[in-house]
mmCIF file of C-alpha atoms and ligand atoms in Angstrom:
data_model
loop_
_atom_site.group_PDB
_atom_site.id
_atom_site.type_symbol
_atom_site.label_atom_id
_atom_site.label_comp_id
_atom_site.label_asym_id
_atom_site.label_seq_id
_atom_site.Cartn_x
_atom_site.Cartn_y
_atom_site.Cartn_z
ATOM 1 C CA MET M 1 111.627 129.081 70.437
ATOM 2 C CA SER M 2 109.996 132.007 68.985
ATOM 3 C CA PRO M 3 107.729 131.729 65.986
ATOM 4 C CA PRO M 4 109.384 132.547 62.731
ATOM 5 C CA ALA M 5 109.466 136.370 62.267
ATOM 6 C CA ALA M 6 106.930 137.800 59.764
ATOM 7 C CA THR M 7 106.511 141.301 58.504
ATOM 8 C CA PHE M 8 103.543 143.308 57.381
ATOM 9 C CA GLN M 9 105.361 143.364 53.906
ATOM 10 C CA GLU M 10 105.246 139.463 53.565
ATOM 11 C CA LEU M 11 101.638 139.554 54.490
ATOM 12 C CA GLY M 12 100.691 141.898 51.661
ATOM 13 C CA SER M 13 100.546 145.164 53.576
ATOM 14 C CA VAL M 14 101.172 148.435 51.893
ATOM 15 C CA THR M 15 103.611 150.019 54.309
ATOM 16 C CA ALA M 16 107.136 149.132 55.234
ATOM 17 C CA ALA M 17 107.575 146.128 57.641
ATOM 18 C CA LEU M 18 107.640 147.101 61.487
ATOM 19 C CA PRO M 19 110.667 145.903 63.389
ATOM 20 C CA MET M 20 109.601 142.523 64.680
ATOM 21 C CA LYS M 21 109.702 141.876 68.415
ATOM 22 C CA ALA M 22 109.337 138.252 68.805
ATOM 23 C CA THR M 23 107.312 137.172 71.832
ATOM 24 C CA GLY M 24 106.853 133.608 73.257
ATOM 25 C CA GLY M 25 109.390 132.646 76.080
ATOM 26 C CA ASP M 26 108.447 130.976 79.306
ATOM 27 C CA ASN M 27 105.098 132.416 80.091
ATOM 28 C CA GLY M 28 103.051 129.302 81.156
ATOM 29 C CA THR M 29 105.571 127.067 79.302
ATOM 30 C CA ILE M 30 104.878 123.582 79.976
ATOM 31 C CA LYS M 31 108.165 121.927 81.492
ATOM 32 C CA ALA M 32 108.591 118.356 82.534
ATOM 33 C CA ASN M 33 110.671 118.440 85.544
ATOM 34 C CA GLY M 34 111.985 114.856 85.496
ATOM 35 C CA VAL M 35 109.551 114.047 88.342
ATOM 36 C CA ASP M 36 106.147 114.298 86.520
ATOM 37 C CA LYS M 37 104.715 111.124 85.269
ATOM 38 C CA THR M 38 104.503 110.532 81.369
ATOM 39 C CA ILE M 39 101.523 109.344 79.365
ATOM 40 C CA ALA M 40 103.708 106.187 78.633
ATOM 41 C CA GLU M 41 104.201 105.484 82.234
ATOM 42 C CA MET M 42 100.425 105.568 82.836
ATOM 43 C CA GLU M 43 99.456 103.387 79.917
ATOM 44 C CA GLY M 44 98.792 99.866 81.046
ATOM 45 C CA ASN M 45 98.852 100.723 84.723
ATOM 46 C CA TRP M 46 95.204 101.950 85.335
ATOM 47 C CA ASP M 47 94.362 99.551 88.149
ATOM 48 C CA ASP M 48 96.038 101.693 91.017
ATOM 49 C CA PHE M 49 95.654 104.882 88.899
ATOM 50 C CA LYS M 50 95.122 107.943 91.335
ATOM 51 C CA PHE M 51 94.988 111.727 90.867
ATOM 52 C CA GLN M 52 96.889 114.087 93.231
ATOM 53 C CA PRO M 53 94.438 115.009 95.936
ATOM 54 C CA ILE M 54 92.633 118.471 95.804
ATOM 55 C CA ARG M 55 90.377 120.575 97.874
ATOM 56 C CA GLU M 56 87.433 122.132 95.753
ATOM 57 C CA SER M 57 88.185 125.715 96.931
ATOM 58 C CA GLN M 58 91.553 125.286 95.244
ATOM 59 C CA VAL M 59 89.903 124.776 92.038
ATOM 60 C CA SER M 60 87.615 127.763 92.720
ATOM 61 C CA ARG M 61 90.657 130.001 93.800
ATOM 62 C CA ALA M 62 92.750 128.842 90.777
ATOM 63 C CA MET M 63 90.060 130.098 88.439
ATOM 64 C CA THR M 64 88.557 133.329 90.144
ATOM 65 C CA ARG M 65 92.055 134.525 91.283
ATOM 66 C CA ARG M 66 93.301 134.737 87.632
ATOM 67 C CA TYR M 67 90.013 135.929 86.072
ATOM 68 C CA PHE M 68 89.645 138.833 88.468
ATOM 69 C CA GLN M 69 93.308 139.588 88.316
ATOM 70 C CA ASP M 70 92.979 139.677 84.503
ATOM 71 C CA LEU M 71 89.748 142.141 84.742
ATOM 72 C CA ASP M 72 92.069 144.346 86.961
ATOM 73 C CA THR M 73 94.949 144.194 84.611
ATOM 74 C CA TYR M 74 93.136 144.989 81.459
ATOM 75 C CA ALA M 75 90.708 147.621 82.892
ATOM 76 C CA GLU M 76 93.289 149.866 81.201
ATOM 77 C CA SER M 77 94.372 148.328 77.987
ATOM 78 C CA ASP M 78 96.276 149.821 75.134
ATOM 79 C CA ILE M 79 94.087 148.200 72.485
ATOM 80 C CA VAL M 80 90.635 146.616 72.545
ATOM 81 C CA ILE M 81 89.463 144.180 69.830
ATOM 82 C CA VAL M 82 85.695 143.654 69.699
ATOM 83 C CA GLY M 83 85.019 140.448 68.126
ATOM 84 C CA ALA M 84 87.163 137.356 67.774
ATOM 85 C CA GLY M 85 86.157 136.238 64.377
ATOM 86 C CA SER M 86 88.804 135.587 61.625
ATOM 87 C CA CYS M 87 89.382 139.246 61.303
ATOM 88 C CA GLY M 88 89.651 140.056 64.908
ATOM 89 C CA LEU M 89 91.766 137.004 65.663
ATOM 90 C CA SER M 90 94.251 137.973 62.769
ATOM 91 C CA ALA M 91 94.642 141.544 64.040
ATOM 92 C CA ALA M 92 95.238 140.180 67.544
ATOM 93 C CA TYR M 93 97.913 137.802 66.151
ATOM 94 C CA MET M 94 99.695 140.608 64.508
ATOM 95 C CA LEU M 95 99.566 142.947 67.486
ATOM 96 C CA GLY M 96 100.630 140.016 69.737
ATOM 97 C CA LYS M 97 103.518 139.444 67.498
ATOM 98 C CA THR M 98 104.752 142.857 66.561
ATOM 99 C CA ARG M 99 103.895 144.724 69.847
ATOM 100 C CA PRO M 100 104.431 142.445 72.691
ATOM 101 C CA ASP M 101 104.724 145.594 74.953
ATOM 102 C CA LEU M 102 101.022 146.651 74.319
ATOM 103 C CA LYS M 103 98.159 145.217 76.301
ATOM 104 C CA ILE M 104 95.392 143.850 73.991
ATOM 105 C CA ALA M 105 91.961 142.862 75.285
ATOM 106 C CA LEU M 106 90.017 140.671 72.878
ATOM 107 C CA ILE M 107 86.326 140.737 73.545
ATOM 108 C CA GLU M 108 84.202 138.064 72.313
ATOM 109 C CA SER M 109 80.486 137.629 72.965
ATOM 110 C CA GLY M 110 80.296 133.875 72.108
ATOM 111 C CA VAL M 111 81.661 131.235 74.348
ATOM 112 C CA ALA M 112 83.540 130.046 71.332
ATOM 113 C CA PRO M 113 85.662 132.470 69.595
ATOM 114 C CA GLY M 114 86.129 132.147 65.792
ATOM 115 C CA GLY M 115 82.855 133.780 64.409
ATOM 116 C CA GLY M 116 82.100 132.390 61.106
ATOM 117 C CA ALA M 117 85.452 130.874 60.383
ATOM 118 C CA TRP M 118 84.834 127.338 61.990
ATOM 119 C CA LEU M 119 83.413 126.165 58.578
ATOM 120 C CA GLY M 120 83.588 127.218 54.814
ATOM 121 C CA GLY M 121 80.422 127.983 53.036
ATOM 122 C CA GLN M 122 77.048 126.216 53.593
ATOM 123 C CA LEU M 123 78.582 124.236 56.579
ATOM 124 C CA PHE M 124 80.947 122.682 54.237
ATOM 125 C CA SER M 125 84.367 121.953 55.815
ATOM 126 C CA ALA M 126 86.953 123.316 53.477
ATOM 127 C CA MET M 127 88.096 127.008 53.613
ATOM 128 C CA VAL M 128 89.144 128.893 50.560
ATOM 129 C CA MET M 129 91.682 131.815 50.658
ATOM 130 C CA ARG M 130 92.669 133.675 47.576
ATOM 131 C CA LYS M 131 96.150 134.701 46.939
ATOM 132 C CA PRO M 132 98.065 136.549 48.351
ATOM 133 C CA ALA M 133 96.284 135.646 51.756
ATOM 134 C CA ASP M 134 98.057 132.316 51.652
ATOM 135 C CA ALA M 135 101.069 134.255 53.139
ATOM 136 C CA PHE M 136 99.136 134.347 56.399
ATOM 137 C CA LEU M 137 98.687 130.535 56.204
ATOM 138 C CA ARG M 138 102.416 130.144 55.825
ATOM 139 C CA GLU M 139 102.948 132.548 58.595
ATOM 140 C CA LEU M 140 100.798 130.247 60.943
ATOM 141 C CA SER M 141 102.194 127.144 59.471
ATOM 142 C CA VAL M 142 98.633 125.947 58.466
ATOM 143 C CA PRO M 143 98.818 123.453 55.559
ATOM 144 C CA TYR M 144 96.767 124.095 52.407
ATOM 145 C CA GLU M 145 96.372 122.808 48.890
ATOM 146 C CA ASP M 146 97.505 125.160 46.246
ATOM 147 C CA GLU M 147 95.072 125.710 43.449
ATOM 148 C CA GLY M 148 96.719 128.404 41.559
ATOM 149 C CA THR M 149 94.781 131.701 42.250
ATOM 150 C CA HIS M 150 93.810 130.294 45.590
ATOM 151 C CA VAL M 151 94.479 127.920 48.260
ATOM 152 C CA VAL M 152 92.156 125.449 50.271
ATOM 153 C CA VAL M 153 92.542 124.614 53.961
ATOM 154 C CA LYS M 154 91.246 121.100 54.256
ATOM 155 C CA HIS M 155 89.165 122.148 57.211
ATOM 156 C CA ALA M 156 88.133 125.814 58.308
ATOM 157 C CA ALA M 157 88.731 124.547 62.038
ATOM 158 C CA LEU M 158 92.261 123.791 61.489
ATOM 159 C CA PHE M 159 92.864 127.359 60.372
ATOM 160 C CA THR M 160 90.807 128.873 63.114
ATOM 161 C CA SER M 161 91.960 126.589 65.922
ATOM 162 C CA THR M 162 95.610 127.279 64.885
ATOM 163 C CA LEU M 163 95.223 131.028 64.770
ATOM 164 C CA LEU M 164 93.343 130.848 68.126
ATOM 165 C CA SER M 165 96.042 128.925 69.906
ATOM 166 C CA LYS M 166 98.743 131.177 68.635
ATOM 167 C CA VAL M 167 96.794 134.349 69.799
ATOM 168 C CA LEU M 168 96.047 132.785 73.204
ATOM 169 C CA SER M 169 99.894 131.877 73.630
ATOM 170 C CA PHE M 170 100.768 135.573 73.414
ATOM 171 C CA PRO M 171 101.345 136.904 77.163
ATOM 172 C CA ASN M 172 100.136 140.433 76.172
ATOM 173 C CA ILE M 173 96.736 139.346 74.929
ATOM 174 C CA LYS M 174 93.774 138.450 77.161
ATOM 175 C CA LEU M 175 90.616 136.844 75.597
ATOM 176 C CA PHE M 176 87.449 137.706 77.515
ATOM 177 C CA ASN M 177 85.028 135.314 75.774
ATOM 178 C CA ALA M 178 81.269 135.083 76.580
ATOM 179 C CA THR M 179 81.760 138.653 77.129
ATOM 180 C CA ALA M 180 79.788 141.243 75.055
ATOM 181 C CA VAL M 181 80.616 144.944 74.269
ATOM 182 C CA GLU M 182 77.236 146.617 74.793
ATOM 183 C CA ASP M 183 78.448 150.151 74.398
ATOM 184 C CA LEU M 184 81.474 152.367 73.651
ATOM 185 C CA ILE M 185 83.203 154.705 75.931
ATOM 186 C CA THR M 186 83.330 158.239 74.272
ATOM 187 C CA ARG M 187 84.948 161.546 74.801
ATOM 188 C CA PRO M 188 83.911 164.780 72.985
ATOM 189 C CA LEU M 189 86.673 165.916 70.576
ATOM 190 C CA PRO M 190 87.804 169.564 71.465
ATOM 191 C CA SER M 191 86.252 170.880 68.328
ATOM 192 C CA SER M 192 82.962 169.349 69.028
ATOM 193 C CA PRO M 193 80.164 171.869 70.070
ATOM 194 C CA THR M 194 78.622 170.295 73.168
ATOM 195 C CA SER M 195 75.522 171.718 74.808
ATOM 196 C CA ASN M 196 72.969 170.151 77.150
ATOM 197 C CA ASN M 197 70.551 169.343 74.392
ATOM 198 C CA ASN M 198 72.802 168.344 71.651
ATOM 199 C CA PRO M 199 75.090 165.384 72.273
ATOM 200 C CA PRO M 200 78.527 165.823 70.913
ATOM 201 C CA THR M 201 78.527 164.412 67.266
ATOM 202 C CA SER M 202 82.323 164.528 66.855
ATOM 203 C CA LEU M 203 83.988 162.470 69.348
ATOM 204 C CA ARG M 204 86.562 159.809 70.089
ATOM 205 C CA ILE M 205 86.242 156.348 71.217
ATOM 206 C CA ALA M 206 88.173 155.767 74.554
ATOM 207 C CA GLY M 207 87.141 152.253 75.340
ATOM 208 C CA VAL M 208 84.362 149.816 75.513
ATOM 209 C CA VAL M 209 81.415 148.806 77.930
ATOM 210 C CA THR M 210 81.182 145.155 78.663
ATOM 211 C CA ASN M 211 78.827 142.696 80.329
ATOM 212 C CA TRP M 212 78.695 138.813 80.364
ATOM 213 C CA THR M 213 76.810 137.906 77.231
ATOM 214 C CA LEU M 214 74.072 136.103 79.064
ATOM 215 C CA VAL M 215 73.540 139.313 81.184
ATOM 216 C CA THR M 216 73.467 141.362 78.035
ATOM 217 C CA ARG M 217 70.642 139.309 76.592
ATOM 218 C CA HIS M 218 68.503 139.721 79.550
ATOM 219 C CA HIS M 219 68.291 143.499 80.000
ATOM 220 C CA ASP M 220 64.833 143.462 78.934
ATOM 221 C CA ASP M 221 63.717 141.049 81.749
ATOM 222 C CA GLN M 222 66.030 141.986 84.533
ATOM 223 C CA SER M 223 66.498 145.598 85.497
ATOM 224 C CA CYS M 224 69.843 147.325 86.695
ATOM 225 C CA MET M 225 72.329 144.770 85.538
ATOM 226 C CA ASP M 226 74.877 147.542 85.107
ATOM 227 C CA PRO M 227 78.070 146.806 82.828
ATOM 228 C CA ASN M 228 81.828 146.912 83.409
ATOM 229 C CA THR M 229 84.239 148.998 81.363
ATOM 230 C CA ILE M 230 87.556 148.899 79.722
ATOM 231 C CA ASN M 231 89.473 152.116 78.979
ATOM 232 C CA ALA M 232 91.676 152.123 75.884
ATOM 233 C CA PRO M 233 92.900 154.874 73.488
ATOM 234 C CA LEU M 234 92.282 152.525 70.475
ATOM 235 C CA THR M 235 89.468 150.009 69.687
ATOM 236 C CA ILE M 236 89.532 147.667 66.714
ATOM 237 C CA SER M 237 85.881 146.633 65.935
ATOM 238 C CA THR M 238 85.504 143.469 63.876
ATOM 239 C CA THR M 239 82.000 142.165 64.825
ATOM 240 C CA GLY M 240 80.996 140.925 61.434
ATOM 241 C CA HIS M 241 77.912 141.632 59.209
ATOM 242 C CA ASP M 242 75.306 139.418 60.831
ATOM 243 C CA GLY M 243 74.277 137.525 64.004
ATOM 244 C CA PRO M 244 72.733 138.767 67.201
ATOM 245 C CA SER M 245 74.865 141.958 67.384
ATOM 246 C CA GLY M 246 76.894 142.134 63.838
ATOM 247 C CA ALA M 247 78.350 145.225 63.038
ATOM 248 C CA PHE M 248 77.799 146.411 66.628
ATOM 249 C CA SER M 249 80.205 149.391 67.044
ATOM 250 C CA VAL M 250 79.229 150.987 63.701
ATOM 251 C CA ASN M 251 75.495 150.690 64.311
ATOM 252 C CA ARG M 252 76.215 152.383 67.662
ATOM 253 C CA LEU M 253 77.929 155.236 66.024
ATOM 254 C CA VAL M 254 74.819 155.720 64.054
ATOM 255 C CA GLY M 255 72.744 155.661 67.187
ATOM 256 C CA MET M 256 74.759 158.129 68.745
ATOM 257 C CA GLN M 257 74.538 160.324 65.489
ATOM 258 C CA VAL M 258 78.243 160.189 64.858
ATOM 259 C CA LEU M 259 77.599 158.537 61.582
ATOM 260 C CA ASP M 260 74.608 159.639 59.471
ATOM 261 C CA ARG M 261 73.797 156.144 58.368
ATOM 262 C CA LEU M 262 75.304 152.790 57.383
ATOM 263 C CA LYS M 263 75.515 152.159 53.542
ATOM 264 C CA GLY M 264 74.712 148.560 54.056
ATOM 265 C CA MET M 265 76.556 145.492 52.764
ATOM 266 C CA GLN M 266 75.948 144.968 49.150
ATOM 267 C CA GLY M 267 75.212 141.551 46.994
ATOM 268 C CA LEU M 268 77.907 138.985 46.617
ATOM 269 C CA ASP M 269 80.905 139.807 44.243
ATOM 270 C CA MET M 270 84.006 138.069 45.411
ATOM 271 C CA ASN M 271 86.400 140.106 43.202
ATOM 272 C CA SER M 272 85.288 143.498 44.250
ATOM 273 C CA ALA M 273 84.299 142.710 47.854
ATOM 274 C CA GLU M 274 87.554 141.355 49.035
ATOM 275 C CA ASP M 275 89.822 144.206 47.676
ATOM 276 C CA ALA M 276 87.380 146.920 49.050
ATOM 277 C CA ILE M 277 87.527 145.441 52.711
ATOM 278 C CA VAL M 278 91.285 145.134 52.733
ATOM 279 C CA ARG M 279 91.803 148.490 51.092
ATOM 280 C CA GLY M 280 89.163 150.154 53.214
ATOM 281 C CA THR M 281 90.201 149.006 56.645
ATOM 282 C CA ARG M 282 90.674 152.164 58.558
ATOM 283 C CA GLU M 283 90.052 154.326 61.602
ATOM 284 C CA VAL M 284 86.494 155.346 60.962
ATOM 285 C CA VAL M 285 86.172 157.589 63.893
ATOM 286 C CA PRO M 286 88.987 158.877 66.215
ATOM 287 C CA GLY M 287 89.992 155.878 68.322
ATOM 288 C CA LEU M 288 87.841 153.192 66.497
ATOM 289 C CA ILE M 289 89.366 151.223 63.645
ATOM 290 C CA VAL M 290 86.817 148.930 61.658
ATOM 291 C CA GLY M 291 87.647 145.904 59.717
ATOM 292 C CA GLY M 292 86.354 142.584 58.503
ATOM 293 C CA MET M 293 82.712 142.352 57.327
ATOM 294 C CA GLU M 294 81.642 144.966 59.840
ATOM 295 C CA LEU M 295 83.175 147.413 57.408
ATOM 296 C CA SER M 296 81.073 146.291 54.655
ATOM 297 C CA GLU M 297 78.177 147.685 56.352
ATOM 298 C CA VAL M 298 79.870 151.263 56.639
ATOM 299 C CA ASP M 299 80.954 151.390 53.191
ATOM 300 C CA GLY M 300 78.345 149.547 51.327
ATOM 301 C CA ALA M 301 80.882 147.007 50.249
ATOM 302 C CA ASN M 302 79.786 143.810 48.462
ATOM 303 C CA ARG M 303 79.929 140.428 50.312
ATOM 304 C CA MET M 304 82.303 138.015 49.170
ATOM 305 C CA GLY M 305 80.588 134.684 50.651
ATOM 306 C CA PRO M 306 82.744 131.731 51.604
ATOM 307 C CA THR M 307 86.279 133.114 50.893
ATOM 308 C CA PHE M 308 88.276 134.302 53.783
ATOM 309 C CA GLY M 309 91.397 136.006 52.670
ATOM 310 C CA ALA M 310 89.966 139.477 53.135
ATOM 311 C CA MET M 311 89.329 138.826 56.701
ATOM 312 C CA VAL M 312 92.753 137.898 57.490
ATOM 313 C CA LEU M 313 94.428 140.663 55.663
ATOM 314 C CA SER M 314 91.930 143.130 56.911
ATOM 315 C CA GLY M 315 93.049 141.994 60.383
ATOM 316 C CA VAL M 316 96.553 142.518 59.227
ATOM 317 C CA ARG M 317 95.762 145.829 57.938
ATOM 318 C CA ALA M 318 93.771 146.909 61.134
ATOM 319 C CA ALA M 319 96.665 146.030 63.372
ATOM 320 C CA GLU M 320 99.120 148.013 61.123
ATOM 321 C CA VAL M 321 96.759 150.990 61.236
ATOM 322 C CA ALA M 322 96.600 150.554 64.955
ATOM 323 C CA VAL M 323 100.457 150.537 65.289
ATOM 324 C CA GLY M 324 100.810 153.602 62.864
ATOM 325 C CA ILE M 325 98.301 155.472 65.267
ATOM 326 C CA TRP M 326 100.063 154.273 68.258
ATOM 327 C CA GLU M 327 103.425 155.383 67.184
ATOM 328 C CA GLY M 328 102.126 158.486 65.351
HETATM 329 O O1 48N L 1 83.335 136.034 61.683
HETATM 330 P P1 48N L 1 82.646 137.359 61.995
HETATM 331 O O2 48N L 1 81.118 137.387 62.059
HETATM 332 O O3 48N L 1 83.227 138.518 61.454
HETATM 333 P P2 48N L 1 84.602 138.863 60.643
HETATM 334 O O4 48N L 1 84.440 140.027 60.051
HETATM 335 O O5 48N L 1 85.700 138.383 61.397
HETATM 336 O O6 48N L 1 84.518 137.590 59.354
HETATM 337 C C1 48N L 1 83.449 137.717 58.675
HETATM 338 C C2 48N L 1 83.361 136.337 57.884
HETATM 339 O O7 48N L 1 83.089 135.029 58.790
HETATM 340 C C3 48N L 1 82.415 136.218 56.835
HETATM 341 O O8 48N L 1 81.179 136.713 57.130
HETATM 342 C C4 48N L 1 82.430 135.524 55.714
HETATM 343 C C5 48N L 1 83.694 135.890 55.019
HETATM 344 N N1 48N L 1 81.437 135.680 54.621
HETATM 345 C C6 48N L 1 81.080 136.691 54.115
HETATM 346 C C7 48N L 1 79.804 136.767 53.355
HETATM 347 O O9 48N L 1 79.600 137.322 52.392
HETATM 348 O O10 48N L 1 78.705 136.058 53.991
HETATM 349 O O11 48N L 1 83.133 137.446 63.602
HETATM 350 C C8 48N L 1 82.491 138.541 64.296
HETATM 351 C C9 48N L 1 82.619 138.035 65.883
HETATM 352 C C10 48N L 1 81.781 136.854 66.129
HETATM 353 O O12 48N L 1 82.602 135.938 66.928
HETATM 354 C C11 48N L 1 80.661 137.536 67.086
HETATM 355 O O13 48N L 1 80.470 136.649 68.294
HETATM 356 C C12 48N L 1 81.580 138.762 67.790
HETATM 357 O O14 48N L 1 82.258 139.088 66.609
HETATM 358 N N2 48N L 1 80.796 139.881 68.180
HETATM 359 C C13 48N L 1 80.940 140.417 69.267
HETATM 360 N N3 48N L 1 81.860 140.266 70.365
HETATM 361 C C14 48N L 1 81.733 141.039 71.393
HETATM 362 N N4 48N L 1 80.868 142.184 71.651
HETATM 363 C C15 48N L 1 79.881 142.428 70.560
HETATM 364 N N5 48N L 1 78.945 143.291 70.635
HETATM 365 C C16 48N L 1 79.886 141.522 69.530
HETATM 366 N N6 48N L 1 79.218 141.464 68.197
HETATM 367 C C17 48N L 1 79.684 140.444 67.601
#
């Protein structure tokens, strides 16, 4: 049964809803075939319990065959999302749901996706979202307590694990976690003057350069650990504002002299921060959409602290911008 349809309109977007193409279906659906044991049949009968026999190489091949097939399949992706925090996961969810025809590669440097959304503020459990972001919680069927202008999810991990499980259920999305984007693939724009000693300063982003995160962190002590690549006409970067490689893509744009400088995230002001992030989510340079807290570093937006509505709706907006460009 496909999940309930949602439209960008319901999720507080500013443009008309896109025709919904529900996904789901029998990709990896778990089916009891009438022969498989049930848990109930096992309970109380552990003395002669026995697993089915296996050879270790079967396990190895089950993993490696799929992983390397995925690397091959997603070497050419339609959209790459860098960073699987609350913003990146929300963008992935919307793209998985509205554009099941697009191949989406979700690159997350941590072993555990989710970014800063596993806890509320100061390691507290509850997660606050200001209305109208509660629309996204209803879309995911995440229960919350309504406190008037905002809602509270009893544990941030309930939101993040629910969102993550739904993203991973889409057949057109592949999560490469423990994998870092360590550079951007670029192409000079036709208008950009290029000469040997002047790198093109107006360019478009045409994909990402990746390496396993543990490799990325050891370039200083191991030489020649060259990266892998994913070509894609569109990249959504949501790498956050802090952490070992926060605001990765926009810092790289400054390093390539494509952006003069980052205005830098400003002090905490919830009321201005969240509106600015959702309204400002956009294609910063051709081929690169920036959302979530990474955007605050570009625009000099305030930080909002322990409230996550802007993250999810920035993700909704980033997906909408990507689809708009794709269909443009
Ligand atoms: O959760 P984050 O850091 O980023 P967002 O923008 O999804 O959500 C931000 C939110 O958690 C806040 O910061 C809250 C609202 N607080 C605001 C405030 O005022 O303090 O997720 C970014 C993800 C992380 O999982 C990183 O591991 C990952 O991006 N990441 C990368 N993944 C792949 N390649 C990279 N180079 C990379 N850099 C970061």
